[in-house]
XYZ file of C-alpha atoms in Angstrom:
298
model
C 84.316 141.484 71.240
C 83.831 137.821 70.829
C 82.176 135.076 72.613
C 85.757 133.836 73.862
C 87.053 137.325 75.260
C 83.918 137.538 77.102
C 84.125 134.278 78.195
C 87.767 134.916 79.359
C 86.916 138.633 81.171
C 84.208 137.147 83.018
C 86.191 134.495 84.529
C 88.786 136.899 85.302
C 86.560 139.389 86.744
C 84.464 136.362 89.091
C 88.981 135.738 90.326
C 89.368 139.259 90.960
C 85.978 138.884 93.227
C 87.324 136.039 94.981
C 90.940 137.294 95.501
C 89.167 140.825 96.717
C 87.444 138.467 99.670
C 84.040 140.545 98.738
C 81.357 139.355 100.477
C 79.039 136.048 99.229
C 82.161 135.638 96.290
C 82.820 131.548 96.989
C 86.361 130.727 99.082
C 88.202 128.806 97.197
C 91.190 128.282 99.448
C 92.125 124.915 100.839
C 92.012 124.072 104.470
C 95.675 123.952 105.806
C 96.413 122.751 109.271
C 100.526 123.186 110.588
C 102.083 121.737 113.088
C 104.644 124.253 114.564
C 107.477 122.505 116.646
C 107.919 125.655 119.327
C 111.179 124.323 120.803
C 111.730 124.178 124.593
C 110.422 127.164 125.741
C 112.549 130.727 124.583
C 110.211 132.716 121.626
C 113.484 133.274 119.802
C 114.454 129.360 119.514
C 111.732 129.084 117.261
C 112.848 128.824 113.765
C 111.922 131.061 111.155
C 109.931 128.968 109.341
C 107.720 128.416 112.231
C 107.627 131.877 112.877
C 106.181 132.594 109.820
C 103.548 129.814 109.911
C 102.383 131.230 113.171
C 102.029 134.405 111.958
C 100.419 133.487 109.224
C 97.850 131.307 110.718
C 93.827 132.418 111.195
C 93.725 129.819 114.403
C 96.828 129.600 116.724
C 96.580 126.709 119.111
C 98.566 126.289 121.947
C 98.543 124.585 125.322
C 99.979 127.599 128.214
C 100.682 124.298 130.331
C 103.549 123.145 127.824
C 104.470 126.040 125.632
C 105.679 129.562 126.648
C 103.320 132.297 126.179
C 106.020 134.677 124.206
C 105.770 132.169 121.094
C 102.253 133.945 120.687
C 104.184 137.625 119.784
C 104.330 136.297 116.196
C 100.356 135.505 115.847
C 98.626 138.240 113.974
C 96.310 140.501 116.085
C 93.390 139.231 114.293
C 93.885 135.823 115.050
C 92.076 133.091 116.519
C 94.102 131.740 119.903
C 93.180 129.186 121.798
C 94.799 127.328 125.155
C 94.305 123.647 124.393
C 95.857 123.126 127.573
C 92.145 121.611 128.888
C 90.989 120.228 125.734
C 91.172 116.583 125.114
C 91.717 115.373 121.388
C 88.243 115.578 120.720
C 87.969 119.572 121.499
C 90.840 120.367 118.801
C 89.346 118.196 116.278
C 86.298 120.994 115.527
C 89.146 123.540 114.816
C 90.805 121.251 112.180
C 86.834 120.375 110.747
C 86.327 124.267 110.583
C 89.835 124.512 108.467
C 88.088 122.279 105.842
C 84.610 124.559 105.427
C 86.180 127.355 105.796
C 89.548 127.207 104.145
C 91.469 128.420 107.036
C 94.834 127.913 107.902
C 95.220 126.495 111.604
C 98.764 126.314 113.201
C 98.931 123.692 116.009
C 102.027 124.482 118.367
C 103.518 121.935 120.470
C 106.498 122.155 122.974
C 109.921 120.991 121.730
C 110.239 118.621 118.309
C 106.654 117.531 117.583
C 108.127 114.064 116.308
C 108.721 113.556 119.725
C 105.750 112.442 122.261
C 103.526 115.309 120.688
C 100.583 113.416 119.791
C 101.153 114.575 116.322
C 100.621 111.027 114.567
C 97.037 110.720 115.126
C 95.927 114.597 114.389
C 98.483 114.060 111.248
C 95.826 110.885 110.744
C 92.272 112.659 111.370
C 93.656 115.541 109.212
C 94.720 113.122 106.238
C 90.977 112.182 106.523
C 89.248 115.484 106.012
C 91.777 116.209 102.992
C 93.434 119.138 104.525
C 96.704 120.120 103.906
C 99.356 119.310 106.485
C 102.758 120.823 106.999
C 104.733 119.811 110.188
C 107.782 122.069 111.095
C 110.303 120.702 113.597
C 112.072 122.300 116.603
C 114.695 122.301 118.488
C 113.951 119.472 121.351
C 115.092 120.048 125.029
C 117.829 117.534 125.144
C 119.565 120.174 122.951
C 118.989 122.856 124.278
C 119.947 121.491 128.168
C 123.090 120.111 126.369
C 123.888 123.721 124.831
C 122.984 125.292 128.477
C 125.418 123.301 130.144
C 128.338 124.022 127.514
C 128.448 119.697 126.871
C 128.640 117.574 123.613
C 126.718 114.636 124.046
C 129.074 112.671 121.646
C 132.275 112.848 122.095
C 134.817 110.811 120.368
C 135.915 107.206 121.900
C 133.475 108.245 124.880
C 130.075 108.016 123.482
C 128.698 107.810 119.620
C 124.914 107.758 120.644
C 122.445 109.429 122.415
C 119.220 106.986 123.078
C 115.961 109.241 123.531
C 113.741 107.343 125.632
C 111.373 107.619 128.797
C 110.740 105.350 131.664
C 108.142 102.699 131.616
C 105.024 102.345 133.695
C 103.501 105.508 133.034
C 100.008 106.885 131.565
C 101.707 105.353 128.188
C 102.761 101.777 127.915
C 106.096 101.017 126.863
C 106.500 98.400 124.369
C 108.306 95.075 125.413
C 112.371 95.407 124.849
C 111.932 99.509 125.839
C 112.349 99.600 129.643
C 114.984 102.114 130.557
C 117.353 99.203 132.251
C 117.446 97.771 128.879
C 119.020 100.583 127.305
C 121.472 101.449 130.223
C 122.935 98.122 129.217
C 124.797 100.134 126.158
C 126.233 102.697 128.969
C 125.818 105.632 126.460
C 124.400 109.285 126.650
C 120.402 109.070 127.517
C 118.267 111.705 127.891
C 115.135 110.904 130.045
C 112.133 112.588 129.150
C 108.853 112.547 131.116
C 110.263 110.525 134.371
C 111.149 112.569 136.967
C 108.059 112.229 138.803
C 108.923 108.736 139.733
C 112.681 109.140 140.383
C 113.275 106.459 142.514
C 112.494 104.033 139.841
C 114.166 105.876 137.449
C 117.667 105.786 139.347
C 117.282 102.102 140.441
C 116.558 101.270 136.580
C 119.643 103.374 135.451
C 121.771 101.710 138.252
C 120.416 97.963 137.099
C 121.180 98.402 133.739
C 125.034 99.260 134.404
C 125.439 102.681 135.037
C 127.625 102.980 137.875
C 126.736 105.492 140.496
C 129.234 107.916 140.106
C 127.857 108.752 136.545
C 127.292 112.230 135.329
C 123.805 113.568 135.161
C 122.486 116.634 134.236
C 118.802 117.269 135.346
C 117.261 120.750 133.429
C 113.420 122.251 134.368
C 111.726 124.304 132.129
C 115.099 124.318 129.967
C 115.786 128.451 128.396
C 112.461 129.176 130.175
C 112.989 132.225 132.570
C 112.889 129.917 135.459
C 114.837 127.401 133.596
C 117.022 125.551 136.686
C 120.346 123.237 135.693
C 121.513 120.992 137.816
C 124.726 118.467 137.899
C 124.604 115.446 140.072
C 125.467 111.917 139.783
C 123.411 108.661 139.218
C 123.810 107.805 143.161
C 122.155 111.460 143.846
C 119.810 111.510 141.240
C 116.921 110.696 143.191
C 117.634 112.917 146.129
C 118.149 115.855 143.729
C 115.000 115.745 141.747
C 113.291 115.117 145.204
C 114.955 118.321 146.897
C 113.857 120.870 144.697
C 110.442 119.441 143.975
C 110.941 118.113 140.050
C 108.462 116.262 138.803
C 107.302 117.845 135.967
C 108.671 119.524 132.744
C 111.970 118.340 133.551
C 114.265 116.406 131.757
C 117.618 113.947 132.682
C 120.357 113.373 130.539
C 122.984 110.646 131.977
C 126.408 109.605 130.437
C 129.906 109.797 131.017
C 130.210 112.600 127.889
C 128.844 114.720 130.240
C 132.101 115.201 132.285
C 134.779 113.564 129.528
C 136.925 115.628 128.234
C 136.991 116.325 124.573
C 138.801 114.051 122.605
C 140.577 114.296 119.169
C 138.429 114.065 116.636
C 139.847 112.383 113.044
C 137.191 114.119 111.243
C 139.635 117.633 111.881
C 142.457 115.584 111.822
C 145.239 116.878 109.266
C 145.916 113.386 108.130
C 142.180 112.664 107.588
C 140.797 113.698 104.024
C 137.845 114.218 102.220
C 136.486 115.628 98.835
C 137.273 119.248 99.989
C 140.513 118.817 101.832
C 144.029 116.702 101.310
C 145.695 115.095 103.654
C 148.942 116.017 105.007
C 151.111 112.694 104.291
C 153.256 112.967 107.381
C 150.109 113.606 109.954
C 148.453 110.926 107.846
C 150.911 108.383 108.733
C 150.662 109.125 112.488
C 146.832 108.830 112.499
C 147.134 105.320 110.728
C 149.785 104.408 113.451
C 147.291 105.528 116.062
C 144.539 103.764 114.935
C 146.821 100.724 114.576
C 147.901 100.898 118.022
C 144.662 101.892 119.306
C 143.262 98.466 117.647
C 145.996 95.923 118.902
């Protein structure tokens, strides 16, 4: 046997070791952190992807205050959970140190889409800094899912085209000049209000200032596909009495626009005269949509 075979079945014998996990061999794994987007609140909205990342995760993090306990029926039984529903930034930032000297794999779960007010920028930032490897996995946010409880599409042709995510100002968060909530009634499309509810009043005048007139649809959803979930219809003149009357103020979101009562409208995408790379158009229903458009312009 030569120096080079030995060479080579030594190193392949110290892998074995390692991949074996035998005690005092060194870990060479890398530090992963992921941040799981859990979706509004039902286990089985989560998608697969996060499911997996949860499961395969040696710390599961999760705040009970935000996030439904049944997401927790994918972690392994050996796992590491902990409620970070008391923990300021500060106590999750050991976890994501102990990822890097120990080469463990830490999934951070947070409530809806975590691209949306989850805080996720600056742990993205800190773990950047320690070198770890970051993964973020969206989910489905609660504007969609209280649209898809209440049977509604939030754009519907010639009614609305846009759906402004947004929250009102004056909050533990500062708003930054341009983004009050009266500004973006102005455009009179679909909004969905998130984190507001507590301070309805203000919310309803704002929405009322910015041209929304009273009689507007609303839809107000708690704790949206939770098993308490509660969705409510109301207009923009009775907004404030609903949320007060059942005692709203938290987890609850508002969506407001007049798709949420119009009736659905033809849509020239399905069109027969409209065409595409997969589909002709038929020449006689193609000439009526021109002559519709035409008349729908002058």
């Amino acid at each position: 046997m030569n120096e080079a075979h030995v060479a080579a079945t030594d190193l392949g014998t110290q892998e074995a070791v390692v991949a074996s996990g035998e005690k005092g061999a060194p870990d060479r794994r890398t530090g992963k952190v992921t941040f799981v987007g859990a979706g509004p609140g039902a286990a089985d909205l989560l998608t697969i992807r996060a499911a997996r990342a949860i499961e395969d995760a040696d710390v599961v993090i999760w705040a009970a205050s935000l996030v439904h306990e049944d997401v927790l029926q994918h972690a392994r039984a050996d796992a590491e959970i902990v409620d970070s529903a008391k923990l300021p930034m500060e106590g999750v930032l050991p976890f994501y140190e102990r990822a890097v000297r120990e080469g463990i794999h830490v999934a951070r779960i947070h409530s809806g889409d975590p691209a949306l007010w989850g805080a996720v920028q600056e742990q993205l930032d800190q773990c950047v800094e320690l070198g770890l490897e970051v993964e973020i996995i969206p989910g489905v946010s609660s504007f969609s899912a209280a649209a898809a409880i209440a049977q509604r599409e939030l754009t519907i042709p010639e009614v609305a085209q846009s759906v402004i995510l947004t929250r009102l100002g004056g909050g533990k968060t500062p708003m930054p000049e341009g983004e009050e909530v009266r500004e973006f009634a102005r455009h009179g499309t679909t909004m969905a209000l998130f984190l507001s509810a507590a301070r309805s009043g203000q919310l309803q005048q704002e929405l009322l200032e910015g041209g929304y007139p009273a009689d507007t649809p609303c839809l107000v959803a708690y704790q949206a596909t939770w098993p308490d979930e509660l969705v409510l219809r109301c207009t923009l003149g009775e907004l404030e009495a609903t949320l007060k009357e059942h005692k709203l103020w938290k987890h609850t979101l508002v969506l407001i626009g007049s798709a949420l009562s119009a009736g659905g409208t033809r849509s020239h995408l399905y069109h027969p005269g409209h065409f595409h790379g997969y589909r002709r158009a038929d020449r006689a229903a193609r000439r009526a949509l021109r002559a519709e458009r035409q008349g729908t312009q002058t």
